[in-house]
């Protein structure tokens, strides 16, 4: 029977690193350099550095969690362990939005780039009926690749990731031959000021590009020797991705012909940024490779995220706050197939009401960072409530790194802007109310409902306060302007620190980490290392 199956441990350090790197190097490198230049001008590379530092801080926290508690879908298992099912439920819902939409974004990115030479697919800002069917077929291919086995999935992904690295590296080398240092002072180094850099981090696709590091955490339950490989894979993926993206941003800004900058950086516009720029510079052969890679890079990332969404659904089910059907494993393949089917349907759904790449990126970035904010609090809470937990990778300076990671994550959520934050935070608060209304059907055997509410109060108050700060914040971020910069961001930092220390002192006393057969098997395996 399907529910008698077990997750198979087939993924090596190389596989895990390439899962993270493959998710990082997706559609982000094709579009985000132009988006960053539009918002921040020549200073856009600073936005990439900020994004890399922010994600590295968060990644280091998850390196400790992933090494100590390697679980499939760990992103939503950890808050359940540390603060109970209610917080796990809220993170499960936010994760579902964040993960399920990415495969659709990547399919849209493939169509958007292909539309530059196959015009029947629509434009970069509009999807035709044929274009939507092409996206659907691509998602169906992702589904089939994931359906057969995790081993096939991992090996195919490692191969694809190795290939798709060649074109960005080649692009950097060729664009350097056209590098013009004068571009970095054209219309000012930072025409939008530091606010432009902040906006680029959260809404140009920069933070979106880096968020793929989490794949090593999501697949930890299927990794060989996860205590060692998961932390190493997280760090390697972020470092390699950061180097690549900073170089791509620098060469993009430096290679743009001066006559394209007449109306300023905000008006630099290419349907297929690097491919169009290559043609403009006379490198038609490079444009061909770029257009080919535009099929490979997003496809590889979409394939990874479809599989990750299935693991999130699987983990949410094992938390006891989502339908049990999605926690079943196919005995023959070791794949959570019911969860994979739902992941596929959700990815298709996200291509329907949001027709372009840019419209989804801000939503996904904010939703994903929202799922990450609990990580630093869970890790710090475990230092108090589970001091004897075996930690193969123990993060030094947790008392500094964790709160700093939480503050930066909170700022990224704020930078996303009122338009996104209003409904995303509003939906999370609504899900909290729904949980209370159906609490009789939710798990209370491990953690009483009263304790769940007590352990989640910090998060709800944090959401509500962030909602109003975003509404009243600087006009540059869609607010009313009552709280202008830097007052708004200082306030976000203060609120984040209060929420952080409240959160780590609200953890469930004496947390347990063995809730399912998968947990038992993982604990038994860890005892052998």
Short mmCIF file of C-alpha atoms in Angstrom, two decimals:
data_model
loop_
_atom_site.label_atom_id
_atom_site.label_comp_id
_atom_site.label_asym_id
_atom_site.label_seq_id
_atom_site.Cartn_x
_atom_site.Cartn_y
_atom_site.Cartn_z
CA UNK A 1 0.00 0.00 0.00
CA UNK A 2 1.16 3.55 -0.74
CA UNK A 3 1.25 4.59 2.90
CA UNK A 4 3.68 1.77 3.75
CA UNK A 5 6.42 3.23 1.57
CA UNK A 6 9.45 5.06 2.91
CA UNK A 7 11.51 7.98 1.69
CA UNK A 8 14.69 6.72 0.05
CA UNK A 9 18.11 8.06 0.99
CA UNK A 10 19.65 8.52 -2.45
CA UNK A 11 20.99 12.09 -2.47
CA UNK A 12 24.70 12.86 -2.06
CA UNK A 13 26.42 16.14 -1.12
CA UNK A 14 26.78 16.94 -4.83
CA UNK A 15 23.09 16.22 -5.41
CA UNK A 16 22.03 18.42 -2.46
CA UNK A 17 24.36 21.27 -3.45
CA UNK A 18 23.12 21.15 -7.02
CA UNK A 19 19.52 21.10 -5.78
CA UNK A 20 20.19 24.38 -3.97
CA UNK A 21 22.33 25.85 -6.72
CA UNK A 22 19.94 24.64 -9.40
CA UNK A 23 17.08 26.40 -7.61
CA UNK A 24 19.16 29.57 -7.16
CA UNK A 25 20.26 29.74 -10.80
CA UNK A 26 16.85 29.77 -12.44
CA UNK A 27 14.90 32.57 -14.05
CA UNK A 28 16.48 35.03 -11.61
CA UNK A 29 19.69 35.35 -13.61
CA UNK A 30 17.73 35.93 -16.83
CA UNK A 31 15.62 38.83 -15.54
CA UNK A 32 16.83 40.13 -12.15
CA UNK A 33 19.94 41.94 -13.43
CA UNK A 34 17.72 44.23 -15.52
CA UNK A 35 15.22 44.62 -12.69
CA UNK A 36 18.01 45.54 -10.30
CA UNK A 37 19.45 48.07 -12.76
CA UNK A 38 16.00 49.64 -13.29
CA UNK A 39 15.58 50.25 -9.55
CA UNK A 40 19.11 50.82 -8.30
CA UNK A 41 21.13 51.70 -11.41
CA UNK A 42 24.85 50.86 -11.27
CA UNK A 43 24.57 50.25 -7.50
CA UNK A 44 22.43 47.16 -8.10
CA UNK A 45 25.38 44.89 -7.32
CA UNK A 46 25.14 46.13 -3.72
CA UNK A 47 21.58 44.79 -3.61
CA UNK A 48 22.93 41.35 -4.58
CA UNK A 49 25.49 41.53 -1.77
CA UNK A 50 22.78 42.52 0.73
CA UNK A 51 20.57 39.70 -0.51
CA UNK A 52 23.42 37.20 -0.25
CA UNK A 53 24.34 38.28 3.29
CA UNK A 54 20.70 38.16 4.39
CA UNK A 55 20.15 34.70 2.98
CA UNK A 56 23.50 33.44 4.32
CA UNK A 57 22.52 34.49 7.85
CA UNK A 58 19.23 32.65 7.49
CA UNK A 59 20.99 29.75 5.78
CA UNK A 60 23.47 29.33 8.65
CA UNK A 61 20.58 29.00 11.08
CA UNK A 62 18.99 26.35 8.88
CA UNK A 63 22.36 24.62 8.56
CA UNK A 64 22.21 23.93 12.30
CA UNK A 65 18.56 22.89 12.15
CA UNK A 66 19.05 20.74 9.06
CA UNK A 67 22.03 18.94 10.55
CA UNK A 68 20.35 18.32 13.90
CA UNK A 69 16.90 17.45 12.55
CA UNK A 70 17.13 16.27 8.94
CA UNK A 71 13.51 15.96 7.85
CA UNK A 72 11.82 16.20 4.46
CA UNK A 73 9.96 19.51 4.37
CA UNK A 74 11.98 20.66 7.38
CA UNK A 75 11.05 24.30 6.80
CA UNK A 76 7.62 23.61 8.33
CA UNK A 77 8.59 20.74 10.63
CA UNK A 78 10.92 22.89 12.75
CA UNK A 79 8.32 25.49 13.85
CA UNK A 80 5.95 22.62 14.68
CA UNK A 81 8.62 21.05 16.89
CA UNK A 82 9.61 24.31 18.59
CA UNK A 83 6.28 26.15 18.95
CA UNK A 84 3.58 23.57 18.35
CA UNK A 85 1.10 22.64 15.61
CA UNK A 86 -0.51 26.09 15.32
CA UNK A 87 2.71 27.84 14.29
CA UNK A 88 3.55 24.86 12.07
CA UNK A 89 0.13 25.21 10.44
CA UNK A 90 0.66 28.91 9.69
CA UNK A 91 4.10 28.23 8.23
CA UNK A 92 2.65 25.34 6.23
CA UNK A 93 0.13 27.63 4.56
CA UNK A 94 2.71 30.35 3.82
CA UNK A 95 5.07 27.69 2.47
CA UNK A 96 2.35 26.34 0.22
CA UNK A 97 1.96 29.77 -1.40
CA UNK A 98 5.72 30.31 -1.64
CA UNK A 99 6.65 26.91 -3.02
CA UNK A 100 3.74 25.99 -5.27
CA UNK A 101 3.93 29.22 -7.25
CA UNK A 102 7.63 28.98 -8.17
CA UNK A 103 7.25 26.17 -10.70
CA UNK A 104 4.61 28.30 -12.44
CA UNK A 105 6.94 31.32 -12.37
CA UNK A 106 9.73 29.32 -13.98
CA UNK A 107 7.41 27.98 -16.68
CA UNK A 108 6.32 31.57 -17.34
CA UNK A 109 9.98 32.63 -17.55
CA UNK A 110 10.64 30.00 -20.22
CA UNK A 111 7.62 31.22 -22.21
CA UNK A 112 8.59 34.87 -21.73
CA UNK A 113 12.09 34.37 -23.14
CA UNK A 114 10.82 32.12 -25.94
CA UNK A 115 8.29 34.80 -26.95
CA UNK A 116 11.19 36.94 -28.23
CA UNK A 117 11.48 34.57 -31.22
CA UNK A 118 8.16 32.65 -31.08
CA UNK A 119 5.76 35.59 -31.06
CA UNK A 120 2.61 33.45 -30.93
CA UNK A 121 3.42 32.76 -27.26
CA UNK A 122 2.58 36.36 -26.36
CA UNK A 123 4.98 38.95 -24.95
CA UNK A 124 7.01 39.31 -21.79
CA UNK A 125 4.00 41.14 -20.29
CA UNK A 126 1.14 39.07 -21.70
CA UNK A 127 0.51 35.34 -22.15
CA UNK A 128 -1.43 34.14 -25.20
CA UNK A 129 -3.64 31.03 -25.12
CA UNK A 130 -0.93 29.07 -26.94
CA UNK A 131 1.65 30.42 -24.51
CA UNK A 132 -0.37 29.16 -21.55
CA UNK A 133 -0.64 25.68 -23.07
CA UNK A 134 3.14 25.63 -23.58
CA UNK A 135 3.53 26.48 -19.88
CA UNK A 136 1.09 23.69 -18.97
CA UNK A 137 3.01 21.12 -21.05
CA UNK A 138 6.27 22.19 -19.43
CA UNK A 139 4.78 21.75 -15.95
CA UNK A 140 3.50 18.33 -16.99
CA UNK A 141 7.06 17.35 -17.98
CA UNK A 142 8.29 18.48 -14.54
CA UNK A 143 5.59 16.33 -12.98
CA UNK A 144 6.58 13.21 -14.92
CA UNK A 145 10.29 13.67 -14.12
CA UNK A 146 9.41 13.76 -10.42
CA UNK A 147 6.87 10.94 -10.57
CA UNK A 148 9.22 7.98 -11.08
CA UNK A 149 11.89 8.16 -8.36
CA UNK A 150 13.93 10.59 -6.28
CA UNK A 151 17.15 9.02 -7.57
CA UNK A 152 16.25 9.76 -11.19
CA UNK A 153 15.14 13.26 -10.17
CA UNK A 154 18.42 13.94 -8.30
CA UNK A 155 20.71 12.70 -11.07
CA UNK A 156 18.80 14.52 -13.82
CA UNK A 157 18.93 17.73 -11.78
CA UNK A 158 22.69 17.46 -11.14
CA UNK A 159 23.29 17.00 -14.87
CA UNK A 160 21.02 19.92 -15.83
CA UNK A 161 22.57 22.22 -13.19
CA UNK A 162 26.08 21.48 -14.45
CA UNK A 163 25.01 22.35 -18.01
CA UNK A 164 23.13 25.52 -17.17
CA UNK A 165 26.15 26.96 -15.35
CA UNK A 166 28.17 27.07 -18.54
CA UNK A 167 26.10 29.76 -20.27
CA UNK A 168 26.12 32.31 -17.39
CA UNK A 169 29.89 31.87 -17.05
CA UNK A 170 30.34 32.30 -20.81
CA UNK A 171 28.12 35.39 -20.68
CA UNK A 172 30.28 36.95 -17.97
CA UNK A 173 33.46 36.37 -19.97
CA UNK A 174 32.06 37.77 -23.25
CA UNK A 175 30.33 40.78 -21.65
CA UNK A 176 33.58 41.71 -19.90
CA UNK A 177 35.07 42.40 -23.34
CA UNK A 178 32.46 45.16 -23.76
CA UNK A 179 32.82 46.53 -20.24
CA UNK A 180 32.56 50.34 -19.90
CA UNK A 181 33.48 51.70 -16.47
CA UNK A 182 31.78 54.99 -17.35
CA UNK A 183 28.39 53.25 -17.13
CA UNK A 184 28.81 53.10 -13.35
CA UNK A 185 28.60 56.88 -13.08
CA UNK A 186 25.99 57.44 -15.80
CA UNK A 187 22.95 59.19 -14.20
CA UNK A 188 24.64 58.70 -10.82
CA UNK A 189 25.91 55.55 -9.12
CA UNK A 190 22.70 55.14 -7.11
CA UNK A 191 19.98 57.17 -8.87
CA UNK A 192 17.28 55.82 -6.57
CA UNK A 193 19.33 56.27 -3.41
CA UNK A 194 19.50 53.53 -0.81
CA UNK A 195 15.73 53.12 -1.10
CA UNK A 196 16.22 51.97 -4.69
CA UNK A 197 18.72 49.36 -3.50
CA UNK A 198 16.27 48.16 -0.83
CA UNK A 199 13.46 47.88 -3.37
CA UNK A 200 15.73 45.94 -5.71
CA UNK A 201 16.51 43.40 -2.98
CA UNK A 202 12.87 42.54 -2.36
CA UNK A 203 11.02 43.21 -5.63
CA UNK A 204 13.48 42.98 -8.54
CA UNK A 205 13.91 39.24 -8.14
CA UNK A 206 17.14 39.38 -6.13
CA UNK A 207 15.96 37.83 -2.88
CA UNK A 208 13.77 35.53 -4.98
CA UNK A 209 16.87 34.23 -6.76
CA UNK A 210 18.69 33.33 -3.55
CA UNK A 211 15.84 31.57 -1.79
CA UNK A 212 16.64 28.27 -3.49
CA UNK A 213 19.18 27.40 -0.77
CA UNK A 214 16.35 25.75 1.20
CA UNK A 215 16.27 22.73 -1.12
CA UNK A 216 18.93 20.93 0.93
CA UNK A 217 16.67 21.32 3.97
CA UNK A 218 13.57 20.13 2.12
CA UNK A 219 15.30 16.97 0.86
CA UNK A 220 17.21 16.24 4.09
CA UNK A 221 15.08 13.17 4.75
CA UNK A 222 16.31 11.68 1.46
CA UNK A 223 19.99 12.53 1.88
CA UNK A 224 22.94 10.29 2.65
CA UNK A 225 24.68 11.28 5.91
CA UNK A 226 22.44 14.39 6.25
CA UNK A 227 24.18 15.72 9.39
CA UNK A 228 27.25 16.51 7.29
CA UNK A 229 25.86 17.01 3.80
CA UNK A 230 22.90 19.30 4.57
CA UNK A 231 24.87 22.16 6.25
CA UNK A 232 27.65 21.96 3.66
CA UNK A 233 25.19 22.00 0.75
CA UNK A 234 23.38 25.08 2.13
CA UNK A 235 26.58 27.09 2.50
CA UNK A 236 28.08 26.00 -0.83
CA UNK A 237 24.91 26.81 -2.78
CA UNK A 238 24.62 30.34 -1.33
CA UNK A 239 28.31 31.22 -1.79
CA UNK A 240 28.54 29.96 -5.37
CA UNK A 241 25.22 31.58 -6.30
CA UNK A 242 26.26 34.93 -4.80
CA UNK A 243 29.53 35.05 -6.74
CA UNK A 244 27.75 34.26 -10.00
CA UNK A 245 24.96 36.82 -9.54
CA UNK A 246 27.21 39.72 -8.50
CA UNK A 247 29.40 39.14 -11.56
CA UNK A 248 26.35 38.95 -13.85
CA UNK A 249 24.99 42.23 -12.48
CA UNK A 250 28.33 43.99 -12.92
CA UNK A 251 28.80 42.87 -16.53
CA UNK A 252 25.17 43.67 -17.41
CA UNK A 253 25.55 47.26 -16.21
CA UNK A 254 29.01 47.61 -17.75
CA UNK A 255 28.12 46.23 -21.18
CA UNK A 256 25.02 48.32 -21.97
CA UNK A 257 25.75 50.74 -24.87
CA UNK A 258 25.73 54.40 -23.84
CA UNK A 259 22.93 55.26 -26.29
CA UNK A 260 20.62 52.92 -24.36
CA UNK A 261 21.01 55.02 -21.22
CA UNK A 262 19.69 58.30 -22.59
CA UNK A 263 16.46 58.12 -20.57
CA UNK A 264 18.08 56.76 -17.42
CA UNK A 265 18.38 53.33 -15.85
CA UNK A 266 14.68 53.06 -15.04
CA UNK A 267 13.93 52.98 -18.78
CA UNK A 268 16.39 50.26 -19.78
CA UNK A 269 14.05 47.63 -21.17
CA UNK A 270 14.74 44.35 -22.95
CA UNK A 271 12.19 41.56 -23.37
CA UNK A 272 15.00 39.01 -23.01
CA UNK A 273 17.66 41.09 -21.19
CA UNK A 274 20.93 39.22 -21.72
CA UNK A 275 19.95 37.74 -25.10
CA UNK A 276 18.79 41.12 -26.47
CA UNK A 277 21.93 42.80 -25.13
CA UNK A 278 24.12 40.14 -26.76
CA UNK A 279 22.42 40.78 -30.14
CA UNK A 280 22.85 44.53 -29.68
CA UNK A 281 26.57 44.01 -29.10
CA UNK A 282 26.89 41.79 -32.16
CA UNK A 283 27.20 38.44 -30.38
CA UNK A 284 24.37 36.65 -32.19
CA UNK A 285 25.87 33.25 -31.40
CA UNK A 286 25.84 34.08 -27.67
CA UNK A 287 22.21 35.19 -27.95
CA UNK A 288 21.41 31.74 -29.35
CA UNK A 289 23.04 30.04 -26.36
CA UNK A 290 21.25 32.42 -24.00
CA UNK A 291 17.89 31.65 -25.55
CA UNK A 292 18.65 27.94 -25.26
CA UNK A 293 19.68 28.34 -21.63
CA UNK A 294 16.46 30.29 -21.05
CA UNK A 295 14.72 26.97 -21.62
CA UNK A 296 17.11 24.99 -19.43
CA UNK A 297 17.72 27.21 -16.36
CA UNK A 298 14.10 27.97 -15.41
CA UNK A 299 13.05 24.43 -16.34
CA UNK A 300 15.62 22.96 -13.98
CA UNK A 301 14.49 25.26 -11.18
CA UNK A 302 10.80 24.62 -11.84
CA UNK A 303 11.46 20.89 -11.73
CA UNK A 304 13.13 21.24 -8.32
CA UNK A 305 10.37 23.39 -6.85
CA UNK A 306 7.59 21.10 -7.99
CA UNK A 307 9.30 18.30 -6.09
CA UNK A 308 9.90 20.57 -3.08
CA UNK A 309 6.23 21.54 -2.97
CA UNK A 310 5.37 17.85 -2.67
CA UNK A 311 7.78 17.56 0.29
CA UNK A 312 6.20 20.59 1.96
CA UNK A 313 2.73 19.05 1.61
CA UNK A 314 4.14 15.76 2.92
CA UNK A 315 5.66 17.51 5.96
CA UNK A 316 2.51 19.55 6.61
CA UNK A 317 0.49 16.34 6.62
CA UNK A 318 2.92 14.75 9.09
CA UNK A 319 2.50 17.76 11.36
CA UNK A 320 -1.11 16.63 11.71
CA UNK A 321 -2.62 19.89 10.45
CA UNK A 322 -3.18 18.90 6.81
CA UNK A 323 -4.95 15.98 5.12
CA UNK A 324 -3.34 12.60 5.90
CA UNK A 325 -3.56 11.48 2.27
CA UNK A 326 -0.71 13.81 1.36
CA UNK A 327 1.60 12.18 3.89
CA UNK A 328 1.53 8.83 2.10
CA UNK A 329 4.60 7.47 0.28
CA UNK A 330 4.46 5.23 -2.77
CA UNK A 331 6.15 1.97 -1.71
CA UNK A 332 7.76 1.28 -5.09
CA UNK A 333 9.29 4.67 -5.84
CA UNK A 334 9.62 6.33 -2.42
CA UNK A 335 7.78 9.39 -3.78
CA UNK A 336 4.87 11.17 -1.99
CA UNK A 337 2.77 10.87 -5.13
CA UNK A 338 -0.51 12.27 -3.82
CA UNK A 339 1.35 15.35 -2.63
CA UNK A 340 3.10 15.58 -6.01
CA UNK A 341 -0.22 15.55 -7.88
CA UNK A 342 -1.56 18.39 -5.71
CA UNK A 343 1.72 20.30 -6.18
CA UNK A 344 1.31 19.99 -9.95
CA UNK A 345 -2.30 21.25 -9.85
CA UNK A 346 -1.31 24.20 -7.67
CA UNK A 347 1.58 25.14 -9.97
CA UNK A 348 -0.84 25.16 -12.90
CA UNK A 349 -3.27 27.32 -10.92
CA UNK A 350 -0.61 29.99 -10.33
CA UNK A 351 -0.17 30.44 -14.09
CA UNK A 352 -3.84 31.38 -14.51
CA UNK A 353 -4.48 34.72 -12.75
CA UNK A 354 -0.92 36.05 -12.80
CA UNK A 355 0.21 36.26 -16.44
CA UNK A 356 3.77 37.56 -16.09
CA UNK A 357 6.97 36.71 -14.24
CA UNK A 358 7.29 40.06 -12.52
CA UNK A 359 3.82 39.98 -10.98
CA UNK A 360 4.54 36.82 -9.01
CA UNK A 361 8.11 37.43 -7.86
CA UNK A 362 7.24 39.92 -5.10
CA UNK A 363 4.51 37.65 -3.74
CA UNK A 364 6.80 34.63 -3.66
CA UNK A 365 9.72 36.56 -2.14
CA UNK A 366 7.64 37.93 0.71
CA UNK A 367 5.81 34.64 1.33
CA UNK A 368 9.07 32.70 1.37
CA UNK A 369 10.84 35.10 3.71
CA UNK A 370 7.75 34.91 5.91
CA UNK A 371 8.31 31.15 6.23
CA UNK A 372 11.98 31.72 7.06
CA UNK A 373 11.46 34.16 9.93
CA UNK A 374 10.57 31.33 12.32
CA UNK A 375 13.82 29.45 11.59
CA UNK A 376 16.08 31.71 13.71
CA UNK A 377 13.53 31.65 16.52
CA UNK A 378 13.17 27.84 16.39
CA UNK A 379 16.95 27.36 16.45
CA UNK A 380 17.42 29.74 19.39
CA UNK A 381 14.43 28.26 21.24
CA UNK A 382 15.90 24.76 20.90
CA UNK A 383 19.09 26.02 22.57
CA UNK A 384 16.85 26.66 25.61
CA UNK A 385 14.30 23.84 25.42
CA UNK A 386 16.46 21.07 23.93
CA UNK A 387 20.03 21.84 25.07
CA UNK A 388 21.10 18.20 24.66
CA UNK A 389 19.93 17.90 21.05
CA UNK A 390 22.79 16.52 18.96
CA UNK A 391 24.02 19.31 16.68
CA UNK A 392 26.62 18.07 14.14
CA UNK A 393 26.85 21.67 12.90
CA UNK A 394 26.63 24.09 15.80
CA UNK A 395 26.39 27.72 14.72
CA UNK A 396 28.82 29.95 16.57
CA UNK A 397 27.46 33.35 17.57
CA UNK A 398 23.83 32.21 17.49
CA UNK A 399 22.91 35.06 19.86
CA UNK A 400 24.04 37.54 17.19
CA UNK A 401 23.33 35.75 13.91
CA UNK A 402 19.77 34.62 14.72
CA UNK A 403 18.31 38.01 15.78
CA UNK A 404 20.16 39.75 12.94
CA UNK A 405 18.71 37.23 10.47
CA UNK A 406 15.23 37.87 11.88
CA UNK A 407 15.62 41.65 11.60
CA UNK A 408 16.88 41.49 8.02
CA UNK A 409 14.09 39.08 7.04
CA UNK A 410 11.55 41.48 8.56
CA UNK A 411 13.02 44.38 6.58
CA UNK A 412 12.77 42.36 3.36
CA UNK A 413 9.09 41.69 4.07
CA UNK A 414 8.59 45.43 4.63
CA UNK A 415 10.52 46.38 1.49
CA UNK A 416 8.19 44.19 -0.56
CA UNK A 417 5.58 46.90 -0.02
CA UNK A 418 2.08 47.45 1.26
CA UNK A 419 0.37 46.05 -1.84
CA UNK A 420 1.80 42.58 -1.20
CA UNK A 421 2.12 42.68 2.58
CA UNK A 422 -1.49 43.76 3.14
CA UNK A 423 -3.06 40.62 1.72
CA UNK A 424 -0.25 38.21 2.62
CA UNK A 425 -0.23 39.17 6.30
CA UNK A 426 -4.01 39.50 6.26
CA UNK A 427 -4.38 35.95 4.97
CA UNK A 428 -2.03 34.62 7.67
CA UNK A 429 -4.08 36.28 10.42
CA UNK A 430 -7.25 34.88 8.82
CA UNK A 431 -5.69 31.38 8.84
CA UNK A 432 -5.00 31.80 12.56
CA UNK A 433 -8.68 32.55 13.17
CA UNK A 434 -9.71 29.57 11.02
CA UNK A 435 -7.41 27.29 13.04
CA UNK A 436 -9.09 28.39 16.26
CA UNK A 437 -12.53 27.77 14.75
CA UNK A 438 -11.62 24.20 13.77
CA UNK A 439 -9.29 23.56 16.71
CA UNK A 440 -11.33 20.53 17.79
CA UNK A 441 -10.01 18.73 14.70
CA UNK A 442 -6.41 19.80 15.22
CA UNK A 443 -3.75 17.82 17.15
CA UNK A 444 -3.55 18.54 20.89
CA UNK A 445 -2.01 15.31 22.21
CA UNK A 446 1.55 16.68 22.19
CA UNK A 447 0.79 20.34 22.85
CA UNK A 448 -2.44 21.59 24.40
CA UNK A 449 -4.47 24.21 22.56
CA UNK A 450 -3.75 26.69 25.34
CA UNK A 451 -0.01 26.14 24.99
CA UNK A 452 -0.29 26.41 21.19
CA UNK A 453 -1.97 29.82 21.50
CA UNK A 454 0.60 30.95 24.07
CA UNK A 455 3.47 29.80 21.85
CA UNK A 456 2.04 31.55 18.77
CA UNK A 457 0.95 34.86 20.34
CA UNK A 458 4.27 36.53 19.47
CA UNK A 459 3.81 35.67 15.79
CA UNK A 460 0.27 37.03 15.55
CA UNK A 461 1.19 40.27 17.31
CA UNK A 462 4.23 40.55 15.01
CA UNK A 463 1.98 40.12 11.96
CA UNK A 464 -0.52 42.73 13.11
CA UNK A 465 2.13 45.34 13.96
CA UNK A 466 3.98 44.71 10.68
CA UNK A 467 0.65 45.13 8.85
CA UNK A 468 0.19 48.64 10.25
CA UNK A 469 3.83 49.66 9.80
CA UNK A 470 3.58 48.65 6.15
CA UNK A 471 0.32 50.57 5.75
CA UNK A 472 1.70 53.74 7.35
CA UNK A 473 5.22 53.38 5.96
CA UNK A 474 7.19 55.33 3.40
CA UNK A 475 5.44 56.06 0.11
CA UNK A 476 8.32 54.41 -1.74
CA UNK A 477 7.05 51.12 -0.31
CA UNK A 478 3.39 51.81 -1.00
CA UNK A 479 2.48 53.21 2.42
CA UNK A 480 0.72 56.44 3.34
CA UNK A 481 4.00 58.17 4.19
CA UNK A 482 3.14 58.80 7.84
CA UNK A 483 6.24 56.80 8.80
CA UNK A 484 8.93 58.07 6.45
CA UNK A 485 12.37 56.52 5.97
CA UNK A 486 14.40 55.92 8.15
CA UNK A 487 11.79 55.99 10.95
CA UNK A 488 9.80 53.19 9.32
CA UNK A 489 12.77 50.85 9.05
CA UNK A 490 14.06 51.60 12.54
CA UNK A 491 10.59 50.74 13.81
CA UNK A 492 10.59 47.47 11.84
CA UNK A 493 13.94 46.54 13.40
CA UNK A 494 12.71 47.33 16.92
CA UNK A 495 9.49 45.35 16.43
CA UNK A 496 11.48 42.45 14.99
CA UNK A 497 13.82 42.33 17.99
CA UNK A 498 10.91 42.41 20.45
CA UNK A 499 9.17 39.62 18.53
CA UNK A 500 12.40 37.60 18.33
CA UNK A 501 13.07 37.56 22.08
CA UNK A 502 9.39 37.02 22.84
CA UNK A 503 9.37 34.15 20.36
CA UNK A 504 12.43 32.30 21.69
CA UNK A 505 10.97 32.48 25.19
CA UNK A 506 7.60 31.13 23.98
CA UNK A 507 8.86 27.77 22.78
CA UNK A 508 7.09 24.56 23.75
CA UNK A 509 8.68 23.15 26.94
CA UNK A 510 10.40 19.78 26.43
CA UNK A 511 9.79 19.48 22.65
CA UNK A 512 9.64 16.01 21.10
CA UNK A 513 11.12 15.23 17.70
CA UNK A 514 9.74 11.77 16.98
CA UNK A 515 6.16 12.08 15.74
CA UNK A 516 6.09 9.71 12.75
CA UNK A 517 7.71 6.55 11.39
CA UNK A 518 9.98 8.76 9.28
CA UNK A 519 11.15 10.53 12.44
CA UNK A 520 11.85 7.20 14.14
CA UNK A 521 13.84 5.93 11.16
CA UNK A 522 15.83 9.17 10.98
CA UNK A 523 16.64 9.12 14.69
CA UNK A 524 17.78 5.50 14.44
CA UNK A 525 20.03 6.34 11.49
CA UNK A 526 21.52 9.38 13.22
CA UNK A 527 22.48 7.22 16.19
CA UNK A 528 24.82 5.26 13.91
CA UNK A 529 26.93 8.30 12.95
#
